[in-house]
Amino acid sequence: MRILIVEDEPKTGDYLKQGLVEAGFVVDLVRDGHGGLHQALTEGFDLVVLDVMLPGIDGWAVLRGIRKAGKETPVLFLTARDDVDDRVKGLELGADDYLVKPFAFSELLARVRTLLRRGPRTAEAEFLHTGDLELDLMRRRATRAGRRIELTSKEFALLELLLSRQGEVLPRSLIASQVWDMNFDSDTNVIEVAMRRLRVKLDDNFEPKLIRTVRGMGYVLENPDCS
Ligand code: CA
C-alpha cells in the first residue's frame, strides 16, 4: 500500500513517514502544496495524509485539485486548529477523515488502516446501511424498514460514525472527538444521553436491536447480516 504524506513541518513529516514505513507502508513525503498535488495526480496512491497549512497552495487547494481531477483516493487531513468549521470544510471538499494536531501516532495509524480497508470513495458512499437501516448522507435522512426516523444533527453524526465503522467497538473517547469535537471527559454523560435517545429512535420499535453497549469499552453497531 502506498501513502503520500504532504506536510511541511520537518519533524512531523519525518516522524509520520518513519512510523508508516515501520508499519509496512510505502511512503512518499512531499513538503509543499504544489508538489503534493502534482504527486497525488501523477502517481498512484492508496491514501493521502494532507496537512492543511502548507507553503505554496494550502491543503484545501490540494484536496480540491485531487477531487476535481476525478481522483477518489482517500484523504486524511491534519489540522492544527480544533475548529468545527475546518472539519466541516475538509469533509465538504471531499476529505474522508481528519485529525487535530497534536495527535498520537497510534490514532493516525488506526485511521489510516480504516480508510484503506474502506477503499476509494464510490457513489454508494452517499448512503450507509446495515440490515434494514439506511442513512442518506446527502439528504441527511435516516430510515429503518422504510420508515423515516427523525434525528437531531448530533444523533445523525453519531449514527453516521457508528454505521461507517459497523462491527467495530468504538470507545467513548473516539466518539467524543469525532462527534462532539471534545476531549473525553469522564464527568460528562453527554454521549450516554445521546446514545440512549438514538437507541430509542432506532431500536425500540424494531428488531433486531442494532446498537450494543460493550461494558467498559464503548459502543458497537452490529451488522445483523453477519450475526
Ligand atoms: Ca503545516
JSON list of C-alpha atoms and ligand atoms in Angstrom, two decimals:
[
{"chain": "A", "resi": 1, "resn": "MET", "atom": "CA", "xyz": [0.00, 0.00, 0.00]},
{"chain": "A", "resi": 2, "resn": "ARG", "atom": "CA", "xyz": [1.36, 3.43, -0.99]},
{"chain": "A", "resi": 3, "resn": "ILE", "atom": "CA", "xyz": [0.78, 6.50, 1.09]},
{"chain": "A", "resi": 4, "resn": "LEU", "atom": "CA", "xyz": [1.54, 10.12, 0.21]},
{"chain": "A", "resi": 5, "resn": "ILE", "atom": "CA", "xyz": [2.26, 12.50, 3.08]},
{"chain": "A", "resi": 6, "resn": "VAL", "atom": "CA", "xyz": [2.06, 16.23, 2.37]},
{"chain": "A", "resi": 7, "resn": "GLU", "atom": "CA", "xyz": [3.47, 18.01, 5.40]},
{"chain": "A", "resi": 8, "resn": "ASP", "atom": "CA", "xyz": [5.85, 20.97, 5.61]},
{"chain": "A", "resi": 9, "resn": "GLU", "atom": "CA", "xyz": [6.86, 20.70, 9.26]},
{"chain": "A", "resi": 10, "resn": "PRO", "atom": "CA", "xyz": [10.10, 18.69, 9.00]},
{"chain": "A", "resi": 11, "resn": "LYS", "atom": "CA", "xyz": [9.77, 16.95, 12.36]},
{"chain": "A", "resi": 12, "resn": "THR", "atom": "CA", "xyz": [6.15, 15.91, 11.87]},
{"chain": "A", "resi": 13, "resn": "GLY", "atom": "CA", "xyz": [6.75, 14.80, 8.30]},
{"chain": "A", "resi": 14, "resn": "ASP", "atom": "CA", "xyz": [9.76, 12.67, 9.15]},
{"chain": "A", "resi": 15, "resn": "TYR", "atom": "CA", "xyz": [8.07, 11.20, 12.18]},
{"chain": "A", "resi": 16, "resn": "LEU", "atom": "CA", "xyz": [4.96, 10.26, 10.20]},
{"chain": "A", "resi": 17, "resn": "LYS", "atom": "CA", "xyz": [6.98, 8.82, 7.35]},
{"chain": "A", "resi": 18, "resn": "GLN", "atom": "CA", "xyz": [9.13, 6.73, 9.64]},
{"chain": "A", "resi": 19, "resn": "GLY", "atom": "CA", "xyz": [6.13, 5.42, 11.57]},
{"chain": "A", "resi": 20, "resn": "LEU", "atom": "CA", "xyz": [4.20, 4.47, 8.46]},
{"chain": "A", "resi": 21, "resn": "VAL", "atom": "CA", "xyz": [7.24, 2.83, 6.87]},
{"chain": "A", "resi": 22, "resn": "GLU", "atom": "CA", "xyz": [7.73, 0.80, 10.04]},
{"chain": "A", "resi": 23, "resn": "ALA", "atom": "CA", "xyz": [4.06, -0.18, 9.86]},
{"chain": "A", "resi": 24, "resn": "GLY", "atom": "CA", "xyz": [4.76, -1.67, 6.43]},
{"chain": "A", "resi": 25, "resn": "PHE", "atom": "CA", "xyz": [3.63, 1.04, 4.01]},
{"chain": "A", "resi": 26, "resn": "VAL", "atom": "CA", "xyz": [5.48, 2.51, 1.06]},
{"chain": "A", "resi": 27, "resn": "VAL", "atom": "CA", "xyz": [5.62, 6.22, 1.81]},
{"chain": "A", "resi": 28, "resn": "ASP", "atom": "CA", "xyz": [6.35, 9.36, -0.21]},
{"chain": "A", "resi": 29, "resn": "LEU", "atom": "CA", "xyz": [6.83, 12.62, 1.67]},
{"chain": "A", "resi": 30, "resn": "VAL", "atom": "CA", "xyz": [6.31, 15.98, -0.03]},
{"chain": "A", "resi": 31, "resn": "ARG", "atom": "CA", "xyz": [6.78, 19.25, 1.85]},
{"chain": "A", "resi": 32, "resn": "ASP", "atom": "CA", "xyz": [4.70, 21.76, -0.12]},
{"chain": "A", "resi": 33, "resn": "GLY", "atom": "CA", "xyz": [1.27, 22.10, -1.67]},
{"chain": "A", "resi": 34, "resn": "HIS", "atom": "CA", "xyz": [2.19, 22.26, -5.36]},
{"chain": "A", "resi": 35, "resn": "GLY", "atom": "CA", "xyz": [4.48, 19.24, -5.08]},
{"chain": "A", "resi": 36, "resn": "GLY", "atom": "CA", "xyz": [1.85, 17.36, -3.11]},
{"chain": "A", "resi": 37, "resn": "LEU", "atom": "CA", "xyz": [-0.87, 17.95, -5.69]},
{"chain": "A", "resi": 38, "resn": "HIS", "atom": "CA", "xyz": [1.46, 17.05, -8.55]},
{"chain": "A", "resi": 39, "resn": "GLN", "atom": "CA", "xyz": [2.47, 13.82, -6.84]},
{"chain": "A", "resi": 40, "resn": "ALA", "atom": "CA", "xyz": [-1.13, 12.91, -5.94]},
{"chain": "A", "resi": 41, "resn": "LEU", "atom": "CA", "xyz": [-2.25, 13.39, -9.54]},
{"chain": "A", "resi": 42, "resn": "THR", "atom": "CA", "xyz": [0.63, 11.70, -11.32]},
{"chain": "A", "resi": 43, "resn": "GLU", "atom": "CA", "xyz": [1.28, 8.67, -9.15]},
{"chain": "A", "resi": 44, "resn": "GLY", "atom": "CA", "xyz": [-0.99, 6.00, -7.79]},
{"chain": "A", "resi": 45, "resn": "PHE", "atom": "CA", "xyz": [-1.50, 6.24, -4.04]},
{"chain": "A", "resi": 46, "resn": "ASP", "atom": "CA", "xyz": [-3.91, 4.33, -1.85]},
{"chain": "A", "resi": 47, "resn": "LEU", "atom": "CA", "xyz": [-4.14, 7.18, 0.64]},
{"chain": "A", "resi": 48, "resn": "VAL", "atom": "CA", "xyz": [-3.07, 10.82, 1.11]},
{"chain": "A", "resi": 49, "resn": "VAL", "atom": "CA", "xyz": [-2.23, 12.28, 4.53]},
{"chain": "A", "resi": 50, "resn": "LEU", "atom": "CA", "xyz": [-2.61, 16.01, 3.96]},
{"chain": "A", "resi": 51, "resn": "ASP", "atom": "CA", "xyz": [-1.62, 18.91, 6.19]},
{"chain": "A", "resi": 52, "resn": "VAL", "atom": "CA", "xyz": [-3.83, 22.00, 5.80]},
{"chain": "A", "resi": 53, "resn": "MET", "atom": "CA", "xyz": [-1.32, 24.82, 6.34]},
{"chain": "A", "resi": 54, "resn": "LEU", "atom": "CA", "xyz": [1.26, 24.39, 3.61]},
{"chain": "A", "resi": 55, "resn": "PRO", "atom": "CA", "xyz": [3.59, 26.68, 1.66]},
{"chain": "A", "resi": 56, "resn": "GLY", "atom": "CA", "xyz": [2.61, 27.30, -1.97]},
{"chain": "A", "resi": 57, "resn": "ILE", "atom": "CA", "xyz": [-1.02, 26.23, -2.11]},
{"chain": "A", "resi": 58, "resn": "ASP", "atom": "CA", "xyz": [-2.74, 25.09, 1.07]},
{"chain": "A", "resi": 59, "resn": "GLY", "atom": "CA", "xyz": [-4.19, 21.67, 1.83]},
{"chain": "A", "resi": 60, "resn": "TRP", "atom": "CA", "xyz": [-7.70, 22.74, 0.80]},
{"chain": "A", "resi": 61, "resn": "ALA", "atom": "CA", "xyz": [-6.45, 23.62, -2.70]},
{"chain": "A", "resi": 62, "resn": "VAL", "atom": "CA", "xyz": [-4.61, 20.31, -2.91]},
{"chain": "A", "resi": 63, "resn": "LEU", "atom": "CA", "xyz": [-7.74, 18.43, -1.87]},
{"chain": "A", "resi": 64, "resn": "ARG", "atom": "CA", "xyz": [-9.88, 20.39, -4.34]},
{"chain": "A", "resi": 65, "resn": "GLY", "atom": "CA", "xyz": [-7.39, 19.64, -7.09]},
{"chain": "A", "resi": 66, "resn": "ILE", "atom": "CA", "xyz": [-7.40, 15.92, -6.36]},
{"chain": "A", "resi": 67, "resn": "ARG", "atom": "CA", "xyz": [-11.19, 15.68, -6.41]},
{"chain": "A", "resi": 68, "resn": "LYS", "atom": "CA", "xyz": [-11.53, 17.95, -9.43]},
{"chain": "A", "resi": 69, "resn": "ALA", "atom": "CA", "xyz": [-9.30, 15.56, -11.34]},
{"chain": "A", "resi": 70, "resn": "GLY", "atom": "CA", "xyz": [-11.77, 12.81, -10.50]},
{"chain": "A", "resi": 71, "resn": "LYS", "atom": "CA", "xyz": [-9.36, 11.03, -8.18]},
{"chain": "A", "resi": 72, "resn": "GLU", "atom": "CA", "xyz": [-11.14, 9.24, -5.35]},
{"chain": "A", "resi": 73, "resn": "THR", "atom": "CA", "xyz": [-8.02, 8.47, -3.32]},
{"chain": "A", "resi": 74, "resn": "PRO", "atom": "CA", "xyz": [-8.95, 8.59, 0.38]},
{"chain": "A", "resi": 75, "resn": "VAL", "atom": "CA", "xyz": [-7.66, 11.76, 2.06]},
{"chain": "A", "resi": 76, "resn": "LEU", "atom": "CA", "xyz": [-6.98, 12.17, 5.76]},
{"chain": "A", "resi": 77, "resn": "PHE", "atom": "CA", "xyz": [-6.30, 15.79, 6.61]},
{"chain": "A", "resi": 78, "resn": "LEU", "atom": "CA", "xyz": [-4.34, 17.20, 9.52]},
{"chain": "A", "resi": 79, "resn": "THR", "atom": "CA", "xyz": [-5.45, 20.44, 11.06]},
{"chain": "A", "resi": 80, "resn": "ALA", "atom": "CA", "xyz": [-3.75, 22.44, 13.77]},
{"chain": "A", "resi": 81, "resn": "ARG", "atom": "CA", "xyz": [-6.99, 24.01, 14.88]},
{"chain": "A", "resi": 82, "resn": "ASP", "atom": "CA", "xyz": [-9.70, 22.19, 16.74]},
{"chain": "A", "resi": 83, "resn": "ASP", "atom": "CA", "xyz": [-12.25, 24.07, 14.75]},
{"chain": "A", "resi": 84, "resn": "VAL", "atom": "CA", "xyz": [-15.61, 22.73, 13.61]},
{"chain": "A", "resi": 85, "resn": "ASP", "atom": "CA", "xyz": [-15.59, 24.97, 10.52]},
{"chain": "A", "resi": 86, "resn": "ASP", "atom": "CA", "xyz": [-12.27, 23.50, 9.42]},
{"chain": "A", "resi": 87, "resn": "ARG", "atom": "CA", "xyz": [-13.51, 19.99, 9.89]},
{"chain": "A", "resi": 88, "resn": "VAL", "atom": "CA", "xyz": [-16.74, 20.64, 8.00]},
{"chain": "A", "resi": 89, "resn": "LYS", "atom": "CA", "xyz": [-14.87, 22.39, 5.20]},
{"chain": "A", "resi": 90, "resn": "GLY", "atom": "CA", "xyz": [-12.49, 19.47, 4.77]},
{"chain": "A", "resi": 91, "resn": "LEU", "atom": "CA", "xyz": [-15.25, 16.91, 4.67]},
{"chain": "A", "resi": 92, "resn": "GLU", "atom": "CA", "xyz": [-17.29, 19.04, 2.26]},
{"chain": "A", "resi": 93, "resn": "LEU", "atom": "CA", "xyz": [-14.32, 19.33, -0.06]},
{"chain": "A", "resi": 94, "resn": "GLY", "atom": "CA", "xyz": [-14.17, 15.57, -0.16]},
{"chain": "A", "resi": 95, "resn": "ALA", "atom": "CA", "xyz": [-11.77, 14.52, 2.59]},
{"chain": "A", "resi": 96, "resn": "ASP", "atom": "CA", "xyz": [-12.57, 11.24, 4.26]},
{"chain": "A", "resi": 97, "resn": "ASP", "atom": "CA", "xyz": [-11.34, 11.85, 7.78]},
{"chain": "A", "resi": 98, "resn": "TYR", "atom": "CA", "xyz": [-9.25, 14.28, 9.79]},
{"chain": "A", "resi": 99, "resn": "LEU", "atom": "CA", "xyz": [-7.03, 14.52, 12.83]},
{"chain": "A", "resi": 100, "resn": "VAL", "atom": "CA", "xyz": [-6.39, 17.52, 15.04]},
{"chain": "A", "resi": 101, "resn": "LYS", "atom": "CA", "xyz": [-2.74, 18.18, 15.89]},
{"chain": "A", "resi": 102, "resn": "PRO", "atom": "CA", "xyz": [-1.17, 17.11, 18.11]},
{"chain": "A", "resi": 103, "resn": "PHE", "atom": "CA", "xyz": [-2.30, 13.51, 17.81]},
{"chain": "A", "resi": 104, "resn": "ALA", "atom": "CA", "xyz": [-0.87, 10.17, 18.84]},
{"chain": "A", "resi": 105, "resn": "PHE", "atom": "CA", "xyz": [0.72, 8.17, 16.05]},
{"chain": "A", "resi": 106, "resn": "SER", "atom": "CA", "xyz": [-1.36, 5.15, 17.08]},
{"chain": "A", "resi": 107, "resn": "GLU", "atom": "CA", "xyz": [-4.50, 7.17, 16.38]},
{"chain": "A", "resi": 108, "resn": "LEU", "atom": "CA", "xyz": [-3.25, 8.14, 12.92]},
{"chain": "A", "resi": 109, "resn": "LEU", "atom": "CA", "xyz": [-2.35, 4.55, 12.15]},
{"chain": "A", "resi": 110, "resn": "ALA", "atom": "CA", "xyz": [-5.80, 3.35, 13.21]},
{"chain": "A", "resi": 111, "resn": "ARG", "atom": "CA", "xyz": [-7.48, 5.94, 10.93]},
{"chain": "A", "resi": 112, "resn": "VAL", "atom": "CA", "xyz": [-5.17, 5.09, 8.05]},
{"chain": "A", "resi": 113, "resn": "ARG", "atom": "CA", "xyz": [-5.98, 1.40, 8.33]},
{"chain": "A", "resi": 114, "resn": "THR", "atom": "CA", "xyz": [-9.71, 2.07, 8.49]},
{"chain": "A", "resi": 115, "resn": "LEU", "atom": "CA", "xyz": [-9.59, 4.27, 5.39]},
{"chain": "A", "resi": 116, "resn": "LEU", "atom": "CA", "xyz": [-7.53, 1.73, 3.47]},
{"chain": "A", "resi": 117, "resn": "ARG", "atom": "CA", "xyz": [-9.96, -1.02, 4.40]},
{"chain": "A", "resi": 118, "resn": "ARG", "atom": "CA", "xyz": [-12.81, 1.13, 3.16]},
{"chain": "A", "resi": 119, "resn": "GLY", "atom": "CA", "xyz": [-11.02, 1.80, -0.14]},
{"chain": "A", "resi": 120, "resn": "PRO", "atom": "CA", "xyz": [-11.70, 4.60, -2.61]},
{"chain": "A", "resi": 121, "resn": "ARG", "atom": "CA", "xyz": [-14.80, 6.70, -2.33]},
{"chain": "A", "resi": 122, "resn": "THR", "atom": "CA", "xyz": [-17.63, 5.50, -4.50]},
{"chain": "A", "resi": 123, "resn": "ALA", "atom": "CA", "xyz": [-21.07, 6.75, -5.40]},
{"chain": "A", "resi": 124, "resn": "GLU", "atom": "CA", "xyz": [-22.57, 4.37, -2.86]},
{"chain": "A", "resi": 125, "resn": "ALA", "atom": "CA", "xyz": [-20.70, 6.23, -0.14]},
{"chain": "A", "resi": 126, "resn": "GLU", "atom": "CA", "xyz": [-23.59, 8.68, -0.22]},
{"chain": "A", "resi": 127, "resn": "PHE", "atom": "CA", "xyz": [-25.57, 6.02, 1.60]},
{"chain": "A", "resi": 128, "resn": "LEU", "atom": "CA", "xyz": [-24.65, 3.95, 4.59]},
{"chain": "A", "resi": 129, "resn": "HIS", "atom": "CA", "xyz": [-26.70, 0.96, 5.58]},
{"chain": "A", "resi": 130, "resn": "THR", "atom": "CA", "xyz": [-26.91, -2.16, 7.63]},
{"chain": "A", "resi": 131, "resn": "GLY", "atom": "CA", "xyz": [-29.83, -4.58, 7.60]},
{"chain": "A", "resi": 132, "resn": "ASP", "atom": "CA", "xyz": [-32.97, -2.50, 7.11]},
{"chain": "A", "resi": 133, "resn": "LEU", "atom": "CA", "xyz": [-31.38, 0.73, 8.36]},
{"chain": "A", "resi": 134, "resn": "GLU", "atom": "CA", "xyz": [-30.35, 3.29, 5.77]},
{"chain": "A", "resi": 135, "resn": "LEU", "atom": "CA", "xyz": [-28.64, 6.64, 6.13]},
{"chain": "A", "resi": 136, "resn": "ASP", "atom": "CA", "xyz": [-28.81, 9.07, 3.21]},
{"chain": "A", "resi": 137, "resn": "LEU", "atom": "CA", "xyz": [-25.77, 11.29, 3.72]},
{"chain": "A", "resi": 138, "resn": "MET", "atom": "CA", "xyz": [-26.71, 13.85, 1.11]},
{"chain": "A", "resi": 139, "resn": "ARG", "atom": "CA", "xyz": [-30.30, 14.38, 2.23]},
{"chain": "A", "resi": 140, "resn": "ARG", "atom": "CA", "xyz": [-29.38, 13.86, 5.90]},
{"chain": "A", "resi": 141, "resn": "ARG", "atom": "CA", "xyz": [-32.16, 11.31, 6.29]},
{"chain": "A", "resi": 142, "resn": "ALA", "atom": "CA", "xyz": [-32.42, 8.06, 8.21]},
{"chain": "A", "resi": 143, "resn": "THR", "atom": "CA", "xyz": [-34.91, 5.29, 7.58]},
{"chain": "A", "resi": 144, "resn": "ARG", "atom": "CA", "xyz": [-35.42, 1.90, 9.13]},
{"chain": "A", "resi": 145, "resn": "ALA", "atom": "CA", "xyz": [-37.61, -0.69, 7.40]},
{"chain": "A", "resi": 146, "resn": "GLY", "atom": "CA", "xyz": [-38.65, 2.16, 5.09]},
{"chain": "A", "resi": 147, "resn": "ARG", "atom": "CA", "xyz": [-39.88, 4.31, 7.99]},
{"chain": "A", "resi": 148, "resn": "ARG", "atom": "CA", "xyz": [-38.40, 7.76, 8.43]},
{"chain": "A", "resi": 149, "resn": "ILE", "atom": "CA", "xyz": [-36.52, 8.33, 11.68]},
{"chain": "A", "resi": 150, "resn": "GLU", "atom": "CA", "xyz": [-36.17, 11.94, 12.80]},
{"chain": "A", "resi": 151, "resn": "LEU", "atom": "CA", "xyz": [-32.71, 12.64, 14.15]},
{"chain": "A", "resi": 152, "resn": "THR", "atom": "CA", "xyz": [-31.01, 15.72, 15.57]},
{"chain": "A", "resi": 153, "resn": "SER", "atom": "CA", "xyz": [-27.77, 16.70, 13.84]},
{"chain": "A", "resi": 154, "resn": "LYS", "atom": "CA", "xyz": [-25.71, 15.19, 16.68]},
{"chain": "A", "resi": 155, "resn": "GLU", "atom": "CA", "xyz": [-27.68, 11.95, 16.55]},
{"chain": "A", "resi": 156, "resn": "PHE", "atom": "CA", "xyz": [-27.17, 11.86, 12.81]},
{"chain": "A", "resi": 157, "resn": "ALA", "atom": "CA", "xyz": [-23.41, 12.37, 13.19]},
{"chain": "A", "resi": 158, "resn": "LEU", "atom": "CA", "xyz": [-23.30, 9.70, 15.86]},
{"chain": "A", "resi": 159, "resn": "LEU", "atom": "CA", "xyz": [-25.19, 7.21, 13.71]},
{"chain": "A", "resi": 160, "resn": "GLU", "atom": "CA", "xyz": [-23.04, 8.06, 10.70]},
{"chain": "A", "resi": 161, "resn": "LEU", "atom": "CA", "xyz": [-19.92, 7.28, 12.72]},
{"chain": "A", "resi": 162, "resn": "LEU", "atom": "CA", "xyz": [-21.34, 4.02, 14.07]},
{"chain": "A", "resi": 163, "resn": "LEU", "atom": "CA", "xyz": [-22.52, 2.94, 10.63]},
{"chain": "A", "resi": 164, "resn": "SER", "atom": "CA", "xyz": [-19.30, 3.81, 8.85]},
{"chain": "A", "resi": 165, "resn": "ARG", "atom": "CA", "xyz": [-17.45, 1.60, 11.30]},
{"chain": "A", "resi": 166, "resn": "GLN", "atom": "CA", "xyz": [-20.08, -1.04, 11.93]},
{"chain": "A", "resi": 167, "resn": "GLY", "atom": "CA", "xyz": [-18.96, -4.12, 13.80]},
{"chain": "A", "resi": 168, "resn": "GLU", "atom": "CA", "xyz": [-16.15, -2.16, 15.47]},
{"chain": "A", "resi": 169, "resn": "VAL", "atom": "CA", "xyz": [-16.35, -1.30, 19.16]},
{"chain": "A", "resi": 170, "resn": "LEU", "atom": "CA", "xyz": [-15.95, 2.48, 19.29]},
{"chain": "A", "resi": 171, "resn": "PRO", "atom": "CA", "xyz": [-14.52, 3.86, 22.52]},
{"chain": "A", "resi": 172, "resn": "ARG", "atom": "CA", "xyz": [-16.25, 6.84, 24.11]},
{"chain": "A", "resi": 173, "resn": "SER", "atom": "CA", "xyz": [-13.10, 8.93, 23.63]},
{"chain": "A", "resi": 174, "resn": "LEU", "atom": "CA", "xyz": [-13.25, 8.42, 19.88]},
{"chain": "A", "resi": 175, "resn": "ILE", "atom": "CA", "xyz": [-16.96, 9.20, 19.74]},
{"chain": "A", "resi": 176, "resn": "ALA", "atom": "CA", "xyz": [-16.34, 12.36, 21.79]},
{"chain": "A", "resi": 177, "resn": "SER", "atom": "CA", "xyz": [-13.62, 13.62, 19.47]},
{"chain": "A", "resi": 178, "resn": "GLN", "atom": "CA", "xyz": [-15.40, 12.73, 16.23]},
{"chain": "A", "resi": 179, "resn": "VAL", "atom": "CA", "xyz": [-18.93, 13.83, 17.04]},
{"chain": "A", "resi": 180, "resn": "TRP", "atom": "CA", "xyz": [-18.50, 16.50, 19.71]},
{"chain": "A", "resi": 181, "resn": "ASP", "atom": "CA", "xyz": [-15.08, 17.87, 18.92]},
{"chain": "A", "resi": 182, "resn": "MET", "atom": "CA", "xyz": [-14.12, 17.49, 22.53]},
{"chain": "A", "resi": 183, "resn": "ASN", "atom": "CA", "xyz": [-11.67, 15.55, 24.55]},
{"chain": "A", "resi": 184, "resn": "PHE", "atom": "CA", "xyz": [-13.25, 12.79, 26.51]},
{"chain": "A", "resi": 185, "resn": "ASP", "atom": "CA", "xyz": [-14.15, 13.87, 29.99]},
{"chain": "A", "resi": 186, "resn": "SER", "atom": "CA", "xyz": [-15.46, 11.08, 32.19]},
{"chain": "A", "resi": 187, "resn": "ASP", "atom": "CA", "xyz": [-17.57, 13.52, 34.19]},
{"chain": "A", "resi": 188, "resn": "THR", "atom": "CA", "xyz": [-19.85, 14.20, 31.29]},
{"chain": "A", "resi": 189, "resn": "ASN", "atom": "CA", "xyz": [-22.58, 11.82, 30.26]},
{"chain": "A", "resi": 190, "resn": "VAL", "atom": "CA", "xyz": [-23.41, 13.61, 27.01]},
{"chain": "A", "resi": 191, "resn": "ILE", "atom": "CA", "xyz": [-22.51, 10.53, 24.98]},
{"chain": "A", "resi": 192, "resn": "GLU", "atom": "CA", "xyz": [-24.61, 8.20, 27.12]},
{"chain": "A", "resi": 193, "resn": "VAL", "atom": "CA", "xyz": [-27.59, 10.55, 26.89]},
{"chain": "A", "resi": 194, "resn": "ALA", "atom": "CA", "xyz": [-27.33, 10.93, 23.12]},
{"chain": "A", "resi": 195, "resn": "MET", "atom": "CA", "xyz": [-26.80, 7.22, 22.67]},
{"chain": "A", "resi": 196, "resn": "ARG", "atom": "CA", "xyz": [-29.87, 6.43, 24.78]},
{"chain": "A", "resi": 197, "resn": "ARG", "atom": "CA", "xyz": [-32.01, 8.76, 22.64]},
{"chain": "A", "resi": 198, "resn": "LEU", "atom": "CA", "xyz": [-30.63, 7.31, 19.45]},
{"chain": "A", "resi": 199, "resn": "ARG", "atom": "CA", "xyz": [-31.39, 3.78, 20.64]},
{"chain": "A", "resi": 200, "resn": "VAL", "atom": "CA", "xyz": [-34.97, 4.69, 21.48]},
{"chain": "A", "resi": 201, "resn": "LYS", "atom": "CA", "xyz": [-35.47, 6.01, 17.95]},
{"chain": "A", "resi": 202, "resn": "LEU", "atom": "CA", "xyz": [-33.56, 3.28, 16.21]},
{"chain": "A", "resi": 203, "resn": "ASP", "atom": "CA", "xyz": [-34.20, 0.13, 18.17]},
{"chain": "A", "resi": 204, "resn": "ASP", "atom": "CA", "xyz": [-37.32, 0.48, 20.35]},
{"chain": "A", "resi": 205, "resn": "ASN", "atom": "CA", "xyz": [-39.83, -0.38, 17.66]},
{"chain": "A", "resi": 206, "resn": "PHE", "atom": "CA", "xyz": [-37.64, -2.60, 15.54]},
{"chain": "A", "resi": 207, "resn": "GLU", "atom": "CA", "xyz": [-35.88, -5.96, 15.58]},
{"chain": "A", "resi": 208, "resn": "PRO", "atom": "CA", "xyz": [-33.10, -6.89, 15.67]},
{"chain": "A", "resi": 209, "resn": "LYS", "atom": "CA", "xyz": [-31.53, -4.35, 18.04]},
{"chain": "A", "resi": 210, "resn": "LEU", "atom": "CA", "xyz": [-28.57, -2.76, 16.30]},
{"chain": "A", "resi": 211, "resn": "ILE", "atom": "CA", "xyz": [-26.70, -0.74, 18.94]},
{"chain": "A", "resi": 212, "resn": "ARG", "atom": "CA", "xyz": [-24.95, -2.63, 21.70]},
{"chain": "A", "resi": 213, "resn": "THR", "atom": "CA", "xyz": [-23.06, -1.31, 24.72]},
{"chain": "A", "resi": 214, "resn": "VAL", "atom": "CA", "xyz": [-19.81, -3.10, 25.37]},
{"chain": "A", "resi": 215, "resn": "ARG", "atom": "CA", "xyz": [-19.26, -2.61, 29.09]},
{"chain": "A", "resi": 216, "resn": "GLY", "atom": "CA", "xyz": [-16.14, -0.66, 29.93]},
{"chain": "A", "resi": 217, "resn": "MET", "atom": "CA", "xyz": [-15.25, -0.26, 26.25]},
{"chain": "A", "resi": 218, "resn": "GLY", "atom": "CA", "xyz": [-17.79, 1.65, 24.25]},
{"chain": "A", "resi": 219, "resn": "TYR", "atom": "CA", "xyz": [-20.48, 1.06, 21.66]},
{"chain": "A", "resi": 220, "resn": "VAL", "atom": "CA", "xyz": [-20.85, -1.04, 18.58]},
{"chain": "A", "resi": 221, "resn": "LEU", "atom": "CA", "xyz": [-23.40, -1.04, 15.80]},
{"chain": "A", "resi": 222, "resn": "GLU", "atom": "CA", "xyz": [-23.99, -4.65, 14.90]},
{"chain": "A", "resi": 223, "resn": "ASN", "atom": "CA", "xyz": [-24.34, -5.80, 11.36]},
{"chain": "A", "resi": 224, "resn": "PRO", "atom": "CA", "xyz": [-27.37, -8.11, 11.50]},
{"chain": "A", "resi": 225, "resn": "ASP", "atom": "CA", "xyz": [-26.33, -9.79, 8.25]},
{"chain": "A", "resi": 226, "resn": "CYS", "atom": "CA", "xyz": [-23.18, -11.05, 9.96]},
{"chain": "A", "resi": 227, "resn": "SER", "atom": "CA", "xyz": [-24.72, -12.49, 13.10]},
{"chain": "B", "resi": 1, "resn": "CA", "atom": "CA", "xyz": [1.88, 22.95, 8.15]}
]
